[in-house]
Amino acid sequence: MRKTILNFSVMMCFILITALACMGKSKKADETVVPIRSTTKLDSSLLVERGAYLVNSIGCADCHSPKTMGANGPEIIPELDLSGFPSNGTVPPIDLNSISNGWIMFNPDGTSHLGPWGQTFAANLTSDPSGIGNWTEENFIRAIREGKYKGLENSRDLLPLMPWYFYKNLTDEDLISIFYYLKTTRPVSNIVPPPISLEDLKRNWSAK
């Protein structure tokens, strides 16, 4: 009789422990579920509207839009908005001595930058295939989150002065909104020149 009671007690303890373990596992699993989106997904028209607001608020055009000098300084050329450094664009003579002394330089409209990394040219962000027309949402998010050229895996890092390390803190919905908006922009066919390393700049500079 005592043996039967003992066996029953052991069995009940085992069942109780198993039940508690399962409850704890279930609770832990529930706690680790993270939604893909950090905010509620908006419909496409609202995404475009929010994207337009963000692009025009965080200074994308400062570097990515060609400009002409006006009464109040550089003014965006509307038909070239967000199309990057023009493929046939020119820059003033480069003074590498100033770079060696710690200066960072911009061309007059801010679409090209010069510094210890060399010379870079702002990308075409319009919906044209020479811009982001062929990009996927995944490409765009990887470009901003990981700082990868064209948002491609194993591609080179984005070069200065693209401040992706700040923009990566935007929410998923913010980035998707920007992407949706850029896909609606006027397509501008413009193949931006590749960056020039500091070594090549020095070589070209000394040859003149």
mmCIF file with all atom_site columns, C-alpha atoms in Angstrom, residues 2-142:
data_model
loop_
_atom_site.group_PDB
_atom_site.id
_atom_site.type_symbol
_atom_site.label_atom_id
_atom_site.label_alt_id
_atom_site.label_comp_id
_atom_site.label_asym_id
_atom_site.label_entity_id
_atom_site.label_seq_id
_atom_site.pdbx_PDB_ins_code
_atom_site.Cartn_x
_atom_site.Cartn_y
_atom_site.Cartn_z
_atom_site.occupancy
_atom_site.B_iso_or_equiv
_atom_site.pdbx_formal_charge
_atom_site.auth_seq_id
_atom_site.auth_comp_id
_atom_site.auth_asym_id
_atom_site.auth_atom_id
_atom_site.pdbx_PDB_model_num
ATOM 1   C CA . ARG A 1 2   ? 2.776  2.406  0.936   1.00 0.00 ? 2   ARG A CA 1
ATOM 2   C CA . LYS A 1 3   ? 4.602  1.533  -2.287  1.00 0.00 ? 3   LYS A CA 1
ATOM 3   C CA . THR A 1 4   ? 1.485  2.342  -4.317  1.00 0.00 ? 4   THR A CA 1
ATOM 4   C CA . ILE A 1 5   ? 1.059  5.714  -2.586  1.00 0.00 ? 5   ILE A CA 1
ATOM 5   C CA . LEU A 1 6   ? 4.742  6.493  -3.119  1.00 0.00 ? 6   LEU A CA 1
ATOM 6   C CA . ASN A 1 7   ? 4.541  5.631  -6.799  1.00 0.00 ? 7   ASN A CA 1
ATOM 7   C CA . PHE A 1 8   ? 1.394  7.766  -7.180  1.00 0.00 ? 8   PHE A CA 1
ATOM 8   C CA . SER A 1 9   ? 3.109  10.728 -5.434  1.00 0.00 ? 9   SER A CA 1
ATOM 9   C CA . VAL A 1 10  ? 6.171  10.453 -7.678  1.00 0.00 ? 10  VAL A CA 1
ATOM 10  C CA . MET A 1 11  ? 3.993  10.292 -10.774 1.00 0.00 ? 11  MET A CA 1
ATOM 11  C CA . MET A 1 12  ? 1.992  13.373 -9.713  1.00 0.00 ? 12  MET A CA 1
ATOM 12  C CA . CYS A 1 13  ? 5.201  15.338 -9.039  1.00 0.00 ? 13  CYS A CA 1
ATOM 13  C CA . PHE A 1 14  ? 6.498  14.413 -12.474 1.00 0.00 ? 14  PHE A CA 1
ATOM 14  C CA . ILE A 1 15  ? 3.259  15.547 -14.131 1.00 0.00 ? 15  ILE A CA 1
ATOM 15  C CA . LEU A 1 16  ? 3.290  18.831 -12.170 1.00 0.00 ? 16  LEU A CA 1
ATOM 16  C CA . ILE A 1 17  ? 6.925  19.589 -13.076 1.00 0.00 ? 17  ILE A CA 1
ATOM 17  C CA . THR A 1 18  ? 6.307  18.782 -16.749 1.00 0.00 ? 18  THR A CA 1
ATOM 18  C CA . ALA A 1 19  ? 3.229  21.030 -16.847 1.00 0.00 ? 19  ALA A CA 1
ATOM 19  C CA . LEU A 1 20  ? 5.105  23.944 -15.247 1.00 0.00 ? 20  LEU A CA 1
ATOM 20  C CA . ALA A 1 21  ? 7.985  23.518 -17.680 1.00 0.00 ? 21  ALA A CA 1
ATOM 21  C CA . CYS A 1 22  ? 5.644  23.580 -20.659 1.00 0.00 ? 22  CYS A CA 1
ATOM 22  C CA . MET A 1 23  ? 3.914  26.698 -19.339 1.00 0.00 ? 23  MET A CA 1
ATOM 23  C CA . GLY A 1 24  ? 7.245  28.428 -18.870 1.00 0.00 ? 24  GLY A CA 1
ATOM 24  C CA . LYS A 1 25  ? 8.393  27.429 -22.361 1.00 0.00 ? 25  LYS A CA 1
ATOM 25  C CA . SER A 1 26  ? 5.183  28.693 -23.902 1.00 0.00 ? 26  SER A CA 1
ATOM 26  C CA . LYS A 1 27  ? 5.451  32.002 -22.074 1.00 0.00 ? 27  LYS A CA 1
ATOM 27  C CA . LYS A 1 28  ? 9.083  32.422 -23.129 1.00 0.00 ? 28  LYS A CA 1
ATOM 28  C CA . ALA A 1 29  ? 8.221  31.708 -26.751 1.00 0.00 ? 29  ALA A CA 1
ATOM 29  C CA . ASP A 1 30  ? 5.442  34.275 -26.655 1.00 0.00 ? 30  ASP A CA 1
ATOM 30  C CA . GLU A 1 31  ? 7.790  36.878 -25.215 1.00 0.00 ? 31  GLU A CA 1
ATOM 31  C CA . THR A 1 32  ? 10.373 36.418 -27.981 1.00 0.00 ? 32  THR A CA 1
ATOM 32  C CA . VAL A 1 33  ? 7.978  36.904 -30.900 1.00 0.00 ? 33  VAL A CA 1
ATOM 33  C CA . VAL A 1 34  ? 8.959  40.161 -32.626 1.00 0.00 ? 34  VAL A CA 1
ATOM 34  C CA . PRO A 1 35  ? 6.790  41.670 -35.367 1.00 0.00 ? 35  PRO A CA 1
ATOM 35  C CA . ILE A 1 36  ? 8.471  42.229 -38.743 1.00 0.00 ? 36  ILE A CA 1
ATOM 36  C CA . ARG A 1 37  ? 7.251  45.807 -38.856 1.00 0.00 ? 37  ARG A CA 1
ATOM 37  C CA . SER A 1 38  ? 7.796  48.173 -35.958 1.00 0.00 ? 38  SER A CA 1
ATOM 38  C CA . THR A 1 39  ? 4.604  50.066 -36.773 1.00 0.00 ? 39  THR A CA 1
ATOM 39  C CA . THR A 1 40  ? 1.283  49.377 -38.441 1.00 0.00 ? 40  THR A CA 1
ATOM 40  C CA . LYS A 1 41  ? 1.626  48.989 -42.235 1.00 0.00 ? 41  LYS A CA 1
ATOM 41  C CA . LEU A 1 42  ? 0.022  51.832 -44.163 1.00 0.00 ? 42  LEU A CA 1
ATOM 42  C CA . ASP A 1 43  ? -1.557 51.491 -47.594 1.00 0.00 ? 43  ASP A CA 1
ATOM 43  C CA . SER A 1 44  ? 0.545  52.492 -50.612 1.00 0.00 ? 44  SER A CA 1
ATOM 44  C CA . SER A 1 45  ? -0.871 56.011 -51.018 1.00 0.00 ? 45  SER A CA 1
ATOM 45  C CA . LEU A 1 46  ? -0.161 56.850 -47.379 1.00 0.00 ? 46  LEU A CA 1
ATOM 46  C CA . LEU A 1 47  ? 3.312  55.338 -47.652 1.00 0.00 ? 47  LEU A CA 1
ATOM 47  C CA . VAL A 1 48  ? 4.077  57.598 -50.623 1.00 0.00 ? 48  VAL A CA 1
ATOM 48  C CA . GLU A 1 49  ? 2.733  60.613 -48.769 1.00 0.00 ? 49  GLU A CA 1
ATOM 49  C CA . ARG A 1 50  ? 4.816  59.849 -45.690 1.00 0.00 ? 50  ARG A CA 1
ATOM 50  C CA . GLY A 1 51  ? 7.863  59.113 -47.853 1.00 0.00 ? 51  GLY A CA 1
ATOM 51  C CA . ALA A 1 52  ? 7.555  62.505 -49.542 1.00 0.00 ? 52  ALA A CA 1
ATOM 52  C CA . TYR A 1 53  ? 7.388  64.170 -46.131 1.00 0.00 ? 53  TYR A CA 1
ATOM 53  C CA . LEU A 1 54  ? 10.512 62.330 -44.926 1.00 0.00 ? 54  LEU A CA 1
ATOM 54  C CA . VAL A 1 55  ? 12.587 62.888 -48.073 1.00 0.00 ? 55  VAL A CA 1
ATOM 55  C CA . ASN A 1 56  ? 11.795 66.590 -47.989 1.00 0.00 ? 56  ASN A CA 1
ATOM 56  C CA . SER A 1 57  ? 12.526 66.834 -44.259 1.00 0.00 ? 57  SER A CA 1
ATOM 57  C CA . ILE A 1 58  ? 15.788 64.954 -43.752 1.00 0.00 ? 58  ILE A CA 1
ATOM 58  C CA . GLY A 1 59  ? 17.821 66.686 -46.450 1.00 0.00 ? 59  GLY A CA 1
ATOM 59  C CA . CYS A 1 60  ? 18.087 64.070 -49.239 1.00 0.00 ? 60  CYS A CA 1
ATOM 60  C CA . ALA A 1 61  ? 18.078 66.823 -51.877 1.00 0.00 ? 61  ALA A CA 1
ATOM 61  C CA . ASP A 1 62  ? 20.989 68.606 -50.196 1.00 0.00 ? 62  ASP A CA 1
ATOM 62  C CA . CYS A 1 63  ? 23.390 66.141 -51.818 1.00 0.00 ? 63  CYS A CA 1
ATOM 63  C CA . HIS A 1 64  ? 21.313 64.224 -54.366 1.00 0.00 ? 64  HIS A CA 1
ATOM 64  C CA . SER A 1 65  ? 19.779 67.115 -56.349 1.00 0.00 ? 65  SER A CA 1
ATOM 65  C CA . PRO A 1 66  ? 21.727 69.175 -58.922 1.00 0.00 ? 66  PRO A CA 1
ATOM 66  C CA . LYS A 1 67  ? 21.368 72.905 -58.337 1.00 0.00 ? 67  LYS A CA 1
ATOM 67  C CA . THR A 1 68  ? 21.937 76.233 -59.973 1.00 0.00 ? 68  THR A CA 1
ATOM 68  C CA . MET A 1 69  ? 23.092 79.342 -58.168 1.00 0.00 ? 69  MET A CA 1
ATOM 69  C CA . GLY A 1 70  ? 20.223 81.734 -57.483 1.00 0.00 ? 70  GLY A CA 1
ATOM 70  C CA . ALA A 1 71  ? 19.499 84.811 -55.437 1.00 0.00 ? 71  ALA A CA 1
ATOM 71  C CA . ASN A 1 72  ? 19.398 82.752 -52.229 1.00 0.00 ? 72  ASN A CA 1
ATOM 72  C CA . GLY A 1 73  ? 22.267 80.426 -53.034 1.00 0.00 ? 73  GLY A CA 1
ATOM 73  C CA . PRO A 1 74  ? 22.049 76.964 -54.643 1.00 0.00 ? 74  PRO A CA 1
ATOM 74  C CA . GLU A 1 75  ? 18.515 76.229 -55.894 1.00 0.00 ? 75  GLU A CA 1
ATOM 75  C CA . ILE A 1 76  ? 17.327 72.773 -56.958 1.00 0.00 ? 76  ILE A CA 1
ATOM 76  C CA . ILE A 1 77  ? 16.795 72.271 -60.683 1.00 0.00 ? 77  ILE A CA 1
ATOM 77  C CA . PRO A 1 78  ? 13.238 70.824 -60.624 1.00 0.00 ? 78  PRO A CA 1
ATOM 78  C CA . GLU A 1 79  ? 13.589 68.541 -63.643 1.00 0.00 ? 79  GLU A CA 1
ATOM 79  C CA . LEU A 1 80  ? 16.777 67.039 -62.158 1.00 0.00 ? 80  LEU A CA 1
ATOM 80  C CA . ASP A 1 81  ? 15.536 66.637 -58.590 1.00 0.00 ? 81  ASP A CA 1
ATOM 81  C CA . LEU A 1 82  ? 17.204 63.707 -56.782 1.00 0.00 ? 82  LEU A CA 1
ATOM 82  C CA . SER A 1 83  ? 19.075 62.596 -59.938 1.00 0.00 ? 83  SER A CA 1
ATOM 83  C CA . GLY A 1 84  ? 22.540 62.822 -58.343 1.00 0.00 ? 84  GLY A CA 1
ATOM 84  C CA . PHE A 1 85  ? 25.768 64.249 -59.730 1.00 0.00 ? 85  PHE A CA 1
ATOM 85  C CA . PRO A 1 86  ? 25.282 64.767 -63.495 1.00 0.00 ? 86  PRO A CA 1
ATOM 86  C CA . SER A 1 87  ? 27.149 62.301 -65.708 1.00 0.00 ? 87  SER A CA 1
ATOM 87  C CA . ASN A 1 88  ? 28.492 65.267 -67.698 1.00 0.00 ? 88  ASN A CA 1
ATOM 88  C CA . GLY A 1 89  ? 29.063 67.423 -64.633 1.00 0.00 ? 89  GLY A CA 1
ATOM 89  C CA . THR A 1 90  ? 32.267 69.240 -63.819 1.00 0.00 ? 90  THR A CA 1
ATOM 90  C CA . VAL A 1 91  ? 33.939 70.250 -60.579 1.00 0.00 ? 91  VAL A CA 1
ATOM 91  C CA . PRO A 1 92  ? 36.282 73.139 -59.735 1.00 0.00 ? 92  PRO A CA 1
ATOM 92  C CA . PRO A 1 93  ? 40.055 72.522 -59.664 1.00 0.00 ? 93  PRO A CA 1
ATOM 93  C CA . ILE A 1 94  ? 41.026 70.300 -56.746 1.00 0.00 ? 94  ILE A CA 1
ATOM 94  C CA . ASP A 1 95  ? 43.531 71.439 -54.128 1.00 0.00 ? 95  ASP A CA 1
ATOM 95  C CA . LEU A 1 96  ? 44.902 68.273 -52.573 1.00 0.00 ? 96  LEU A CA 1
ATOM 96  C CA . ASN A 1 97  ? 47.077 70.308 -50.206 1.00 0.00 ? 97  ASN A CA 1
ATOM 97  C CA . SER A 1 98  ? 43.909 71.433 -48.444 1.00 0.00 ? 98  SER A CA 1
ATOM 98  C CA . ILE A 1 99  ? 42.754 67.816 -48.156 1.00 0.00 ? 99  ILE A CA 1
ATOM 99  C CA . SER A 1 100 ? 46.110 66.915 -46.599 1.00 0.00 ? 100 SER A CA 1
ATOM 100 C CA . ASN A 1 101 ? 45.563 69.741 -44.106 1.00 0.00 ? 101 ASN A CA 1
ATOM 101 C CA . GLY A 1 102 ? 42.278 68.226 -42.970 1.00 0.00 ? 102 GLY A CA 1
ATOM 102 C CA . TRP A 1 103 ? 39.705 69.999 -45.160 1.00 0.00 ? 103 TRP A CA 1
ATOM 103 C CA . ILE A 1 104 ? 36.630 68.338 -46.674 1.00 0.00 ? 104 ILE A CA 1
ATOM 104 C CA . MET A 1 105 ? 35.307 70.002 -49.830 1.00 0.00 ? 105 MET A CA 1
ATOM 105 C CA . PHE A 1 106 ? 32.026 70.169 -51.736 1.00 0.00 ? 106 PHE A CA 1
ATOM 106 C CA . ASN A 1 107 ? 31.380 71.227 -55.306 1.00 0.00 ? 107 ASN A CA 1
ATOM 107 C CA . PRO A 1 108 ? 29.087 74.303 -55.570 1.00 0.00 ? 108 PRO A CA 1
ATOM 108 C CA . ASP A 1 109 ? 25.793 72.342 -55.581 1.00 0.00 ? 109 ASP A CA 1
ATOM 109 C CA . GLY A 1 110 ? 26.815 69.726 -53.007 1.00 0.00 ? 110 GLY A CA 1
ATOM 110 C CA . THR A 1 111 ? 26.562 66.682 -55.309 1.00 0.00 ? 111 THR A CA 1
ATOM 111 C CA . SER A 1 112 ? 30.277 65.808 -55.076 1.00 0.00 ? 112 SER A CA 1
ATOM 112 C CA . HIS A 1 113 ? 32.442 65.508 -51.982 1.00 0.00 ? 113 HIS A CA 1
ATOM 113 C CA . LEU A 1 114 ? 36.194 65.412 -51.546 1.00 0.00 ? 114 LEU A CA 1
ATOM 114 C CA . GLY A 1 115 ? 38.103 64.216 -48.509 1.00 0.00 ? 115 GLY A CA 1
ATOM 115 C CA . PRO A 1 116 ? 40.654 61.707 -47.182 1.00 0.00 ? 116 PRO A CA 1
ATOM 116 C CA . TRP A 1 117 ? 38.639 58.891 -48.823 1.00 0.00 ? 117 TRP A CA 1
ATOM 117 C CA . GLY A 1 118 ? 38.923 60.494 -52.288 1.00 0.00 ? 118 GLY A CA 1
ATOM 118 C CA . GLN A 1 119 ? 36.116 61.973 -54.361 1.00 0.00 ? 119 GLN A CA 1
ATOM 119 C CA . THR A 1 120 ? 32.530 60.722 -54.272 1.00 0.00 ? 120 THR A CA 1
ATOM 120 C CA . PHE A 1 121 ? 29.457 61.617 -56.298 1.00 0.00 ? 121 PHE A CA 1
ATOM 121 C CA . ALA A 1 122 ? 25.880 61.631 -54.991 1.00 0.00 ? 122 ALA A CA 1
ATOM 122 C CA . ALA A 1 123 ? 23.768 58.784 -56.381 1.00 0.00 ? 123 ALA A CA 1
ATOM 123 C CA . ASN A 1 124 ? 20.733 58.990 -58.647 1.00 0.00 ? 124 ASN A CA 1
ATOM 124 C CA . LEU A 1 125 ? 17.675 58.312 -56.459 1.00 0.00 ? 125 LEU A CA 1
ATOM 125 C CA . THR A 1 126 ? 14.989 58.726 -59.128 1.00 0.00 ? 126 THR A CA 1
ATOM 126 C CA . SER A 1 127 ? 12.779 55.918 -60.416 1.00 0.00 ? 127 SER A CA 1
ATOM 127 C CA . ASP A 1 128 ? 14.841 55.554 -63.612 1.00 0.00 ? 128 ASP A CA 1
ATOM 128 C CA . PRO A 1 129 ? 16.795 52.279 -64.083 1.00 0.00 ? 129 PRO A CA 1
ATOM 129 C CA . SER A 1 130 ? 19.986 54.350 -63.813 1.00 0.00 ? 130 SER A CA 1
ATOM 130 C CA . GLY A 1 131 ? 18.724 55.326 -60.357 1.00 0.00 ? 131 GLY A CA 1
ATOM 131 C CA . ILE A 1 132 ? 16.759 52.990 -58.063 1.00 0.00 ? 132 ILE A CA 1
ATOM 132 C CA . GLY A 1 133 ? 14.225 51.910 -60.702 1.00 0.00 ? 133 GLY A CA 1
ATOM 133 C CA . ASN A 1 134 ? 15.376 48.281 -60.546 1.00 0.00 ? 134 ASN A CA 1
ATOM 134 C CA . TRP A 1 135 ? 15.874 48.143 -56.790 1.00 0.00 ? 135 TRP A CA 1
ATOM 135 C CA . THR A 1 136 ? 13.747 45.993 -54.540 1.00 0.00 ? 136 THR A CA 1
ATOM 136 C CA . GLU A 1 137 ? 12.493 46.971 -51.111 1.00 0.00 ? 137 GLU A CA 1
ATOM 137 C CA . GLU A 1 138 ? 15.090 44.587 -49.701 1.00 0.00 ? 138 GLU A CA 1
ATOM 138 C CA . ASN A 1 139 ? 17.895 46.355 -51.612 1.00 0.00 ? 139 ASN A CA 1
ATOM 139 C CA . PHE A 1 140 ? 16.845 49.742 -50.279 1.00 0.00 ? 140 PHE A CA 1
ATOM 140 C CA . ILE A 1 141 ? 16.579 48.624 -46.664 1.00 0.00 ? 141 ILE A CA 1
ATOM 141 C CA . ARG A 1 142 ? 19.957 46.853 -46.816 1.00 0.00 ? 142 ARG A CA 1
#
